[in-house]
Coordinates of C-alpha atoms in Angstrom, one line a residue:
Chain R
M1 CA 25.3 -54.3 -2.9
S2 CA 23.4 -51.1 -1.4
G3 CA 26.4 -49.5 -1.8
G4 CA 26.4 -47.9 1.5
Y5 CA 22.8 -46.2 0.9
I6 CA 20.3 -47.1 3.9
M7 CA 17.0 -46.7 1.9
D8 CA 14.3 -45.0 3.9
I9 CA 10.8 -44.7 2.1
G10 CA 8.1 -42.6 3.2
L11 CA 5.0 -43.4 1.8
E12 CA 2.2 -39.9 1.5
V13 CA -1.3 -41.8 1.2
H14 CA -4.3 -40.0 0.8
I15 CA -7.5 -41.7 1.5
E16 CA -11.0 -40.7 -0.1
L17 CA -13.3 -41.7 2.7
A18 CA -16.1 -43.4 1.5
T19 CA -18.9 -41.9 4.2
K20 CA -22.2 -40.6 3.1
S21 CA -21.9 -36.8 4.0
K22 CA -19.0 -34.2 4.2
I23 CA -16.4 -34.1 6.3
F24 CA -17.9 -30.8 8.2
C25 CA -21.7 -30.9 7.2
G26 CA -24.8 -33.0 6.1
C27 CA -24.5 -32.2 2.5
S28 CA -24.2 -35.9 0.4
T29 CA -21.1 -36.9 -1.3
R30 CA -23.1 -38.8 -4.0
F31 CA -21.3 -38.5 -7.3
G32 CA -23.0 -37.4 -10.4
A33 CA -25.3 -34.5 -9.3
A34 CA -25.8 -31.3 -10.9
P35 CA -22.8 -28.7 -9.7
N36 CA -23.8 -26.8 -6.8
T37 CA -26.4 -29.0 -5.6
Q38 CA -25.1 -30.9 -2.8
V39 CA -23.7 -27.4 -0.9
C40 CA -25.1 -26.0 2.3
P41 CA -23.8 -22.6 4.4
V42 CA -20.8 -24.9 5.9
C43 CA -19.4 -26.0 2.7
L44 CA -19.9 -22.8 1.2
G45 CA -18.0 -21.1 3.7
M46 CA -20.8 -18.4 4.1
P47 CA -20.2 -15.9 6.8
G48 CA -21.8 -17.2 10.0
S49 CA -21.5 -20.7 9.3
L50 CA -20.0 -23.3 11.6
P51 CA -18.2 -27.1 10.9
V52 CA -19.3 -30.1 12.6
L53 CA -17.1 -33.2 12.5
N54 CA -18.9 -36.5 10.6
R55 CA -18.4 -38.9 13.5
Q56 CA -17.6 -41.6 10.8
V57 CA -14.6 -39.4 9.5
V58 CA -13.2 -39.8 13.3
A59 CA -14.2 -43.3 13.2
D60 CA -12.1 -44.4 10.5
A61 CA -9.1 -42.6 11.2
V62 CA -9.3 -44.4 14.8
L63 CA -9.8 -47.8 12.4
L64 CA -6.9 -46.7 10.3
L65 CA -4.7 -46.2 13.4
S66 CA -5.0 -49.2 14.8
L67 CA -4.4 -51.2 12.0
I68 CA -1.5 -49.5 11.2
H69 CA -0.3 -50.0 14.9
I70 CA 0.5 -46.2 15.6
Chain D
M1 CA -49.6 1.5 20.4
E2 CA -46.5 2.2 22.5
T3 CA -44.5 1.7 19.3
E4 CA -45.6 4.1 17.3
A5 CA -44.1 7.3 18.3
L6 CA -41.2 5.2 19.3
Q7 CA -40.9 4.0 15.5
T8 CA -40.4 7.8 14.5
D9 CA -37.7 8.9 16.8
M10 CA -36.4 5.0 15.6
I11 CA -36.4 6.1 12.1
A12 CA -34.9 9.6 13.2
D13 CA -32.0 7.6 14.5
K14 CA -30.3 10.5 15.8
C15 CA -27.5 9.2 17.2
H16 CA -27.1 6.1 14.3
A17 CA -27.4 3.2 16.2
F18 CA -29.2 1.6 13.6
L19 CA -27.8 0.5 9.9
A20 CA -31.4 -0.9 9.0
L21 CA -34.9 -0.8 10.8
R22 CA -37.9 -2.8 11.0
P23 CA -40.7 -0.9 8.7
Q24 CA -43.8 -1.9 11.1
L25 CA -43.1 -2.6 14.7
P26 CA -45.5 -4.9 16.7
G27 CA -47.5 -3.0 19.4
E28 CA -45.3 -3.9 22.8
R29 CA -41.8 -2.4 22.9
S30 CA -41.1 -5.2 24.7
R31 CA -40.8 -7.5 22.8
L32 CA -38.1 -5.5 20.6
V33 CA -34.6 -6.5 20.3
A34 CA -32.0 -5.0 18.2
V35 CA -29.4 -6.9 16.9
K36 CA -25.9 -6.3 16.0
D37 CA -25.4 -6.4 12.4
N38 CA -22.9 -9.3 12.8
I39 CA -25.2 -12.0 13.6
C40 CA -27.0 -13.6 10.8
T41 CA -30.8 -12.7 9.9
V42 CA -32.9 -13.8 7.0
D43 CA -34.8 -10.3 7.0
F44 CA -32.1 -7.9 7.3
P45 CA -29.0 -7.8 5.6
T46 CA -26.2 -8.9 7.7
T47 CA -23.5 -6.5 6.6
C48 CA -20.7 -6.7 9.6
A49 CA -20.6 -2.7 8.8
S50 CA -18.1 -3.5 6.1
K51 CA -18.7 -2.6 2.5
M52 CA -17.5 -6.4 2.0
L53 CA -20.7 -7.3 3.1
E54 CA -23.1 -4.4 2.6
D55 CA -25.6 -6.1 0.5
F56 CA -24.9 -9.8 1.8
R57 CA -28.6 -11.4 2.6
P58 CA -28.1 -14.8 4.4
P59 CA -30.3 -17.5 4.0
Y60 CA -30.5 -17.9 7.6
D61 CA -30.8 -17.1 10.7
A62 CA -28.3 -17.4 13.3
V63 CA -29.8 -20.1 16.5
A64 CA -29.6 -17.1 18.9
V65 CA -32.0 -14.9 16.5
K66 CA -33.8 -18.2 15.8
R67 CA -34.4 -18.4 19.7
L68 CA -35.7 -15.5 19.9
R69 CA -38.1 -15.2 17.8
A70 CA -39.5 -18.4 18.8
A71 CA -39.9 -17.0 22.4
G72 CA -41.5 -14.2 20.9
L73 CA -39.5 -11.5 20.8
V74 CA -39.1 -9.6 17.3
V75 CA -35.8 -8.2 15.6
A76 CA -36.3 -4.2 15.8
G77 CA -33.5 -3.5 13.5
K78 CA -29.7 -4.3 12.7
T79 CA -27.2 -2.2 14.8
N80 CA -23.9 -0.6 13.7
M81 CA -20.9 -1.9 14.6
D82 CA -16.9 -1.6 14.4
E83 CA -15.8 -3.2 10.8
F84 CA -16.2 -6.9 11.6
A85 CA -16.1 -6.1 15.4
M86 CA -12.8 -4.8 15.3
G87 CA -12.4 -1.7 17.3
S88 CA -13.9 -0.3 20.2
T89 CA -15.3 2.7 19.7
T90 CA -17.6 1.9 16.8
E91 CA -15.7 4.3 14.5
T92 CA -14.5 1.8 11.8
S93 CA -17.8 1.0 11.0
Y94 CA -18.0 1.2 6.9
F95 CA -21.4 3.1 7.4
G96 CA -19.9 5.9 9.8
A97 CA -19.8 6.0 13.3
T98 CA -22.3 5.3 16.0
R99 CA -22.7 9.0 18.2
H100 CA -23.0 8.5 21.9
P101 CA -27.0 9.4 22.5
A102 CA -25.9 11.3 25.5
N103 CA -23.5 13.8 23.9
P104 CA -22.7 13.5 19.6
A105 CA -19.2 14.8 20.3
Y106 CA -18.5 11.3 22.1
A107 CA -18.3 7.7 20.9
P108 CA -20.4 5.1 22.5
G109 CA -17.9 2.8 22.7
G110 CA -17.7 -0.4 20.6
S111 CA -17.8 -2.9 19.1
S112 CA -21.3 -3.2 19.9
G113 CA -21.6 0.4 19.9
G114 CA -24.9 0.7 17.8
S115 CA -26.5 -1.8 20.4
A116 CA -25.4 -0.2 23.5
A117 CA -27.2 3.2 22.2
A118 CA -30.2 1.8 21.0
I119 CA -30.6 0.6 24.5
A120 CA -29.2 4.1 25.7
A121 CA -31.4 6.1 23.8
G122 CA -34.7 4.0 24.5
Y123 CA -35.4 3.0 21.2
V124 CA -35.3 -0.6 23.0
D125 CA -34.5 -2.6 25.9
M126 CA -33.2 -5.1 24.8
A127 CA -29.9 -6.2 22.1
L128 CA -28.0 -8.6 21.1
G129 CA -24.2 -7.8 20.9
S130 CA -21.1 -9.5 20.3
D131 CA -18.2 -10.1 23.0
T132 CA -14.2 -11.1 21.8
G133 CA -12.2 -9.0 23.5
G134 CA -14.8 -6.3 25.5
S135 CA -16.9 -5.4 22.5
I136 CA -20.3 -5.8 24.7
R137 CA -18.9 -4.9 27.7
L138 CA -17.2 -1.6 26.6
P139 CA -20.2 -0.1 25.1
A140 CA -22.7 -1.4 27.3
A141 CA -19.9 0.9 30.3
H142 CA -19.8 4.0 28.2
C143 CA -23.2 4.3 27.6
G144 CA -24.3 3.5 31.0
V145 CA -26.8 -0.1 29.9
V146 CA -25.5 -3.6 31.4
G147 CA -24.1 -5.9 29.3
L148 CA -23.2 -9.7 29.6
K149 CA -20.2 -11.4 28.0
P150 CA -21.7 -15.3 28.7
T151 CA -19.4 -18.2 29.5
Y152 CA -17.6 -19.4 26.3
G153 CA -20.3 -21.9 25.1
L154 CA -23.1 -20.9 27.1
V155 CA -24.6 -18.7 23.6
S156 CA -24.1 -20.9 20.1
R157 CA -22.1 -18.8 17.4
N158 CA -23.6 -20.7 15.0
G159 CA -24.6 -17.5 12.6
L160 CA -22.5 -14.9 14.6
V161 CA -19.8 -13.8 11.6
A162 CA -16.5 -15.5 13.2
Y163 CA -14.1 -12.8 14.3
A164 CA -11.4 -14.9 16.9
S165 CA -13.8 -18.1 16.9
S166 CA -12.2 -19.3 20.3
M167 CA -13.6 -16.0 22.1
D168 CA -16.5 -14.7 20.4
Q169 CA -19.3 -14.9 21.6
I170 CA -23.0 -13.6 21.4
G171 CA -24.3 -11.7 24.6
P172 CA -27.4 -9.9 25.6
M173 CA -27.2 -6.0 26.7
G174 CA -30.2 -4.6 28.6
R175 CA -31.3 -1.5 30.4
T176 CA -31.2 -3.9 33.5
A177 CA -29.6 -6.8 34.2
A178 CA -33.7 -7.8 34.5
D179 CA -33.5 -7.4 30.3
C180 CA -30.6 -9.5 30.1
A181 CA -31.8 -12.3 32.2
R182 CA -35.3 -12.2 29.6
L183 CA -32.9 -12.3 26.7
L184 CA -30.4 -14.8 28.0
D185 CA -33.3 -17.3 29.2
A186 CA -34.1 -17.0 25.5
I187 CA -30.8 -17.2 23.7
A188 CA -28.8 -19.6 25.9
G189 CA -28.3 -23.3 25.7
P190 CA -26.3 -26.0 23.5
D191 CA -26.6 -26.5 20.0
E192 CA -25.6 -29.6 17.6
G193 CA -24.6 -26.9 15.0
D194 CA -21.7 -25.5 17.4
A195 CA -19.6 -27.9 18.7
T196 CA -18.2 -25.4 21.0
S197 CA -21.4 -25.2 22.8
L198 CA -22.0 -26.7 26.3
A199 CA -24.4 -25.8 29.2
G200 CA -22.2 -26.8 32.1
P201 CA -20.0 -29.1 33.7
E202 CA -23.4 -31.2 35.1
A203 CA -25.8 -30.3 32.3
G204 CA -26.2 -32.2 28.7
R205 CA -23.8 -31.1 26.1
T206 CA -23.6 -31.7 22.6
E207 CA -21.0 -34.7 21.8
G208 CA -19.1 -32.4 19.0
F209 CA -20.0 -34.8 16.4
R210 CA -23.0 -35.6 14.1
A211 CA -24.0 -38.7 12.5
D212 CA -22.8 -39.6 9.0
S213 CA -26.4 -38.7 7.2
E214 CA -27.2 -36.8 4.3
S215 CA -29.4 -34.9 7.0
G216 CA -29.1 -31.5 5.9
R217 CA -27.6 -29.1 7.9
T218 CA -27.6 -29.6 11.5
E219 CA -30.2 -27.4 12.9
G220 CA -29.9 -24.9 16.2
V221 CA -32.2 -27.3 17.8
R222 CA -32.3 -26.3 21.7
T223 CA -30.8 -29.6 23.5
G224 CA -30.7 -29.2 27.6
L225 CA -31.1 -26.5 29.2
E226 CA -34.3 -26.1 29.1
D227 CA -35.9 -23.6 31.0
S228 CA -32.7 -21.6 31.7
G229 CA -34.8 -19.6 34.2
Y230 CA -32.0 -16.9 34.9
L231 CA -34.9 -14.2 34.8
N232 CA -37.0 -16.7 37.3
N233 CA -34.2 -17.1 39.5
L234 CA -33.2 -13.6 40.0
Y235 CA -32.0 -12.9 43.4
P236 CA -30.9 -9.1 44.0
S237 CA -28.4 -10.3 46.9
I238 CA -24.6 -9.8 47.1
A239 CA -25.0 -10.9 51.3
G240 CA -22.0 -13.2 51.8
M241 CA -20.1 -13.1 48.8
K242 CA -16.7 -12.6 49.1
I243 CA -15.3 -10.0 46.1
G244 CA -11.7 -9.5 44.9
I245 CA -10.5 -6.1 43.7
P246 CA -7.6 -6.8 41.7
A247 CA -5.0 -3.4 42.3
D248 CA -2.7 -4.4 39.7
Y249 CA -6.0 -2.8 37.2
L250 CA -6.0 -0.1 39.5
G251 CA -3.2 2.2 39.8
S252 CA -2.5 5.9 38.3
R253 CA -3.6 4.7 34.6
L254 CA -7.6 5.2 35.8
S255 CA -9.2 8.5 35.5
P256 CA -10.1 10.1 39.1
D257 CA -14.1 9.4 37.6
V258 CA -13.1 5.4 37.5
R259 CA -11.3 5.4 40.4
D260 CA -14.0 6.9 42.4
A261 CA -16.8 4.4 40.7
M262 CA -14.6 1.6 41.9
E263 CA -14.5 2.9 45.6
R264 CA -18.1 4.3 45.7
V265 CA -19.4 0.6 44.3
A266 CA -17.2 -1.6 46.4
A267 CA -18.3 0.6 49.5
A268 CA -21.9 -0.2 48.5
M269 CA -21.4 -3.6 48.1
R270 CA -19.8 -3.8 51.6
R271 CA -22.6 -2.2 52.9
M272 CA -25.2 -4.8 51.3
G273 CA -23.1 -7.3 53.2
A274 CA -20.3 -8.8 51.0
E275 CA -16.9 -8.8 51.5
T276 CA -14.2 -7.0 49.1
E277 CA -10.4 -7.4 49.7
Q278 CA -7.6 -6.3 46.9
M279 CA -5.6 -8.9 45.8
T280 CA -3.3 -9.1 43.4
L281 CA -4.7 -10.8 39.7
G282 CA -1.1 -10.9 37.7
M283 CA -0.3 -11.0 34.2
A284 CA -2.1 -7.7 33.8
E285 CA 0.8 -6.9 31.4
Y286 CA 0.1 -9.7 29.3
V287 CA -3.5 -9.4 28.6
A288 CA -3.5 -7.2 25.5
P289 CA -1.0 -8.7 23.8
V290 CA -1.8 -12.0 24.0
Y291 CA -5.2 -11.3 23.2
Y292 CA -3.7 -9.3 19.7
I293 CA -1.6 -11.8 18.6
L294 CA -4.6 -14.8 19.3
A295 CA -7.4 -13.0 18.1
C296 CA -5.6 -11.2 14.9
G297 CA -3.9 -14.8 14.1
E298 CA -7.3 -16.5 14.2
A299 CA -9.4 -13.5 12.2
S300 CA -7.0 -13.7 9.7
S301 CA -8.2 -17.1 8.8
N302 CA -11.8 -16.3 9.3
L303 CA -11.5 -13.4 6.8
Q304 CA -9.6 -15.3 4.2
R305 CA -13.6 -16.4 2.8
Y306 CA -13.9 -12.9 1.8
D307 CA -12.5 -13.0 -1.5
G308 CA -15.8 -12.1 -4.0
V309 CA -16.4 -15.4 -5.3
K310 CA -19.1 -16.7 -3.9
Y311 CA -20.9 -14.0 -1.8
G312 CA -20.4 -10.2 -0.8
Y313 CA -18.3 -7.2 -2.4
R314 CA -16.4 -8.2 -5.8
C315 CA -14.6 -5.4 -7.4
K316 CA -14.0 -5.3 -11.6
A317 CA -11.1 -7.4 -12.5
E318 CA -9.0 -8.8 -15.0
D319 CA -8.0 -11.7 -13.6
L320 CA -8.3 -13.9 -10.9
E321 CA -5.8 -13.1 -8.9
Q322 CA -6.2 -9.5 -9.2
M323 CA -9.7 -10.5 -8.6
Y324 CA -8.9 -12.0 -4.8
R325 CA -6.2 -8.8 -4.6
K326 CA -8.7 -6.0 -5.0
T327 CA -11.5 -7.1 -3.7
R328 CA -9.8 -7.2 -0.4
S329 CA -8.1 -3.8 -1.0
E330 CA -11.4 -2.3 -1.5
G331 CA -13.7 -4.4 0.8
F332 CA -11.7 -4.1 4.2
G333 CA -11.2 -1.2 6.0
A334 CA -7.8 -0.2 7.5
E335 CA -8.4 -1.5 10.9
V336 CA -9.8 -5.0 9.4
K337 CA -6.8 -4.6 7.2
R338 CA -4.1 -4.0 9.6
R339 CA -5.8 -7.0 12.0
I340 CA -5.3 -9.6 8.8
L341 CA -2.0 -8.2 8.6
L342 CA -0.7 -8.9 12.1
G343 CA -2.7 -12.0 12.4
S344 CA -1.1 -13.4 9.2
Y345 CA 2.4 -12.5 10.4
V346 CA 1.8 -14.2 13.6
L347 CA 1.1 -17.2 12.3
S348 CA 3.8 -17.4 9.4
E349 CA 6.9 -19.8 9.1
G350 CA 9.6 -18.2 11.3
Y351 CA 7.4 -16.2 13.5
Y352 CA 4.6 -19.0 14.8
D353 CA 7.0 -20.4 17.6
A354 CA 7.7 -16.6 18.7
Y355 CA 4.5 -15.2 18.7
Y356 CA 1.4 -17.3 18.4
R357 CA 3.1 -20.4 20.0
R358 CA 4.0 -18.5 23.0
A359 CA 0.6 -16.6 23.0
M360 CA -0.8 -19.9 23.4
Q361 CA 1.0 -21.2 26.4
L362 CA 0.9 -17.7 28.2
R363 CA -3.0 -18.0 27.5
S364 CA -3.0 -20.7 29.5
V365 CA -1.2 -19.1 32.6
I366 CA -4.1 -16.1 32.4
S367 CA -6.5 -18.9 32.3
A368 CA -4.7 -20.6 35.6
A369 CA -4.8 -16.8 37.4
Y370 CA -8.5 -16.1 36.9
Q371 CA -9.1 -20.1 38.5
R372 CA -6.1 -19.0 41.2
A373 CA -8.3 -15.8 41.8
F374 CA -12.1 -17.8 41.7
A375 CA -10.7 -20.2 44.6
H376 CA -10.6 -17.4 46.9
Y377 CA -13.5 -15.0 46.0
D378 CA -16.8 -15.0 44.4
M379 CA -16.6 -12.2 42.2
L380 CA -13.7 -9.9 40.5
L381 CA -14.7 -6.1 40.8
L382 CA -12.6 -4.0 38.1
P383 CA -13.0 -1.3 35.8
V384 CA -13.9 -1.8 32.0
A385 CA -11.5 1.2 31.0
P386 CA -9.5 3.2 32.1
E387 CA -11.5 6.7 31.3
G388 CA -15.2 7.3 30.3
P389 CA -16.6 7.4 27.0
P390 CA -13.6 8.9 24.4
K391 CA -14.5 11.7 22.1
L392 CA -14.9 10.9 18.6
G393 CA -11.5 10.9 16.6
A394 CA -9.6 10.8 20.2
F395 CA -7.6 7.2 19.2
S396 CA -6.9 8.2 15.7
H397 CA -3.3 8.3 15.8
S398 CA -2.5 5.9 18.5
A399 CA -3.1 2.3 17.8
C400 CA -0.9 0.8 20.6
T401 CA -2.6 2.6 23.3
F402 CA -6.0 1.9 22.1
Y403 CA -4.9 -1.9 22.0
D404 CA -3.6 -2.0 25.3
N405 CA -6.9 -0.7 26.7
D406 CA -8.2 -4.0 26.0
R407 CA -6.2 -5.2 29.1
Y408 CA -9.1 -5.0 31.4
N409 CA -11.6 -6.5 29.1
A410 CA -9.8 -9.6 27.1
G411 CA -8.6 -11.6 30.3
A412 CA -12.4 -12.9 30.4
N413 CA -12.3 -13.8 26.5
L414 CA -8.9 -15.7 26.8
A415 CA -10.2 -17.8 30.4
G416 CA -13.9 -18.0 28.8
I417 CA -15.4 -17.0 31.9
P418 CA -18.6 -14.5 31.8
S419 CA -18.2 -10.8 33.1
I420 CA -21.2 -8.5 33.4
A421 CA -20.9 -4.3 32.7
F422 CA -22.8 -2.6 34.3
F423 CA -23.7 1.6 35.0
A424 CA -21.8 2.9 38.0
G425 CA -21.1 6.5 38.2
R426 CA -20.6 9.5 35.6
T427 CA -17.7 11.1 34.3
S428 CA -17.2 15.3 35.5
E429 CA -19.2 15.9 31.7
G430 CA -21.8 14.0 32.9
L431 CA -21.2 10.9 30.9
P432 CA -21.6 7.3 32.0
V433 CA -19.0 5.2 33.7
G434 CA -19.2 1.2 34.0
L435 CA -17.4 -1.1 35.8
Q436 CA -17.6 -5.1 35.6
L437 CA -17.8 -8.3 37.4
M438 CA -16.2 -11.3 36.4
G439 CA -17.3 -14.9 37.6
N440 CA -16.1 -18.2 37.3
H441 CA -17.7 -20.3 34.2
F442 CA -21.3 -20.9 34.2
Q443 CA -22.3 -18.3 37.2
E444 CA -24.2 -15.8 34.8
Q445 CA -26.8 -16.2 37.6
M446 CA -24.6 -14.9 40.3
L447 CA -23.5 -12.1 38.2
L448 CA -27.0 -11.0 37.0
D449 CA -28.0 -11.0 41.2
A450 CA -25.1 -8.8 41.8
V451 CA -26.2 -6.2 39.0
C452 CA -29.6 -6.6 40.1
A453 CA -28.9 -5.8 43.8
L454 CA -26.8 -2.7 43.0
E455 CA -29.5 -1.3 40.6
D456 CA -32.0 -1.7 43.8
A457 CA -29.4 -0.1 46.0
G458 CA -29.6 2.8 43.7
I459 CA -26.2 2.3 42.1
S460 CA -27.4 1.5 38.7
E461 CA -30.0 4.1 37.1
R462 CA -31.0 4.9 33.3
T463 CA -28.7 7.5 32.2
I464 CA -30.4 9.2 29.9

């Protein structure tokens, strides 16, 4: 029935994490604020600014990996 | 007030060390610090000596600036530099070169040339510079002042406009080792806002993460390193130290003046109770190529942000793409463009493996060479440049010769180890010649002690 074909399915999944703050800075991720109010030098990429990784993002990624058994 | 006459001289600024100057200086000269113009300050523009950031006023101080202010020091002004820290003579500055304070036909070195010149000209005793491939040590040596590139991670890069993020460090420059120690005390230590900052193997380090809360920006609050005490612990002795002199960094490239300085300093160190020994460091011919491939790759990424959208220079354009292209074509100087092009090339598909990945692997080999050396030696003594200060315009036609001179300095940035440049003699024209001492990670106290010992022994002196 398969006609000699082998199925190979990849799932590209994009997950928007429900963190309270952004991935690289402490700006809020709350929906609905006025534009350009939940920003800071880091997420604006201003000269000299440095990202600091959100711990929860790492925790969520580790959780996902453990669930899908990589 | 001791700074009144000084203010007049600084305003005249004959050697063009400054791009911006504080209108009213405080009374005490000892509180003044000149700050390289790629370090963010709220009270002065931060231009990186580029048309791209000519009118940029950061809404924040760099953490190093915050800390020096908290220590009671005052930013006297912002100093000239090579554009975006790319260069070794301060000639690529959009605002014109800084001239060597001792002889205006010569360059002060770069990229922290303005900071070095401000000290050598007598305006300030302390300055902040930045070093990615030698940019503190080279102008320090050429101007005859002390300049320390700290261990990677000792000083927060928060607020330093990024060139090559895995190599950049802010560092102290001073008339003497004690001046550098004093400034390092003020600025060193981990910062939660810089995930690459750390105090040392035993002392506290930042976790590298931040908690998930809407707390606003992570601030540059001082953590760990309460009183680093570099100045208090300054002990000017090198008795019993073992100093390695890498023969593969000597040879016929060196001018007689530099060779002579090496011999005199080594002899002085022996008289002071240290042991000196020629050795082979290895990898000398790979340092400059690896540095340029990696630094330019990182720079091409770090400079992507300059597009005229949110801050900085914006050209007149008909559409978005034209705005991006023209803003960058008009806003960047030739050397910056050269390095962005080189960086983009070595990171591109088809070339990444041959260049960037290969260079990353060689970086580990270079670091390992330094670690092997430090298993046997406390410090390494080597030149900072093959010759004394170059004439202005000397390198305008030979980028590769120019780049190859970074072999003496860039290895420390690749390995993340500290290195200090100091006055060691003069050329036949009377211009300063400097050398450098490299140590293993977090050995800043040892390096400062060594230069202090040399100063006490009479090797170092004020140059102008």
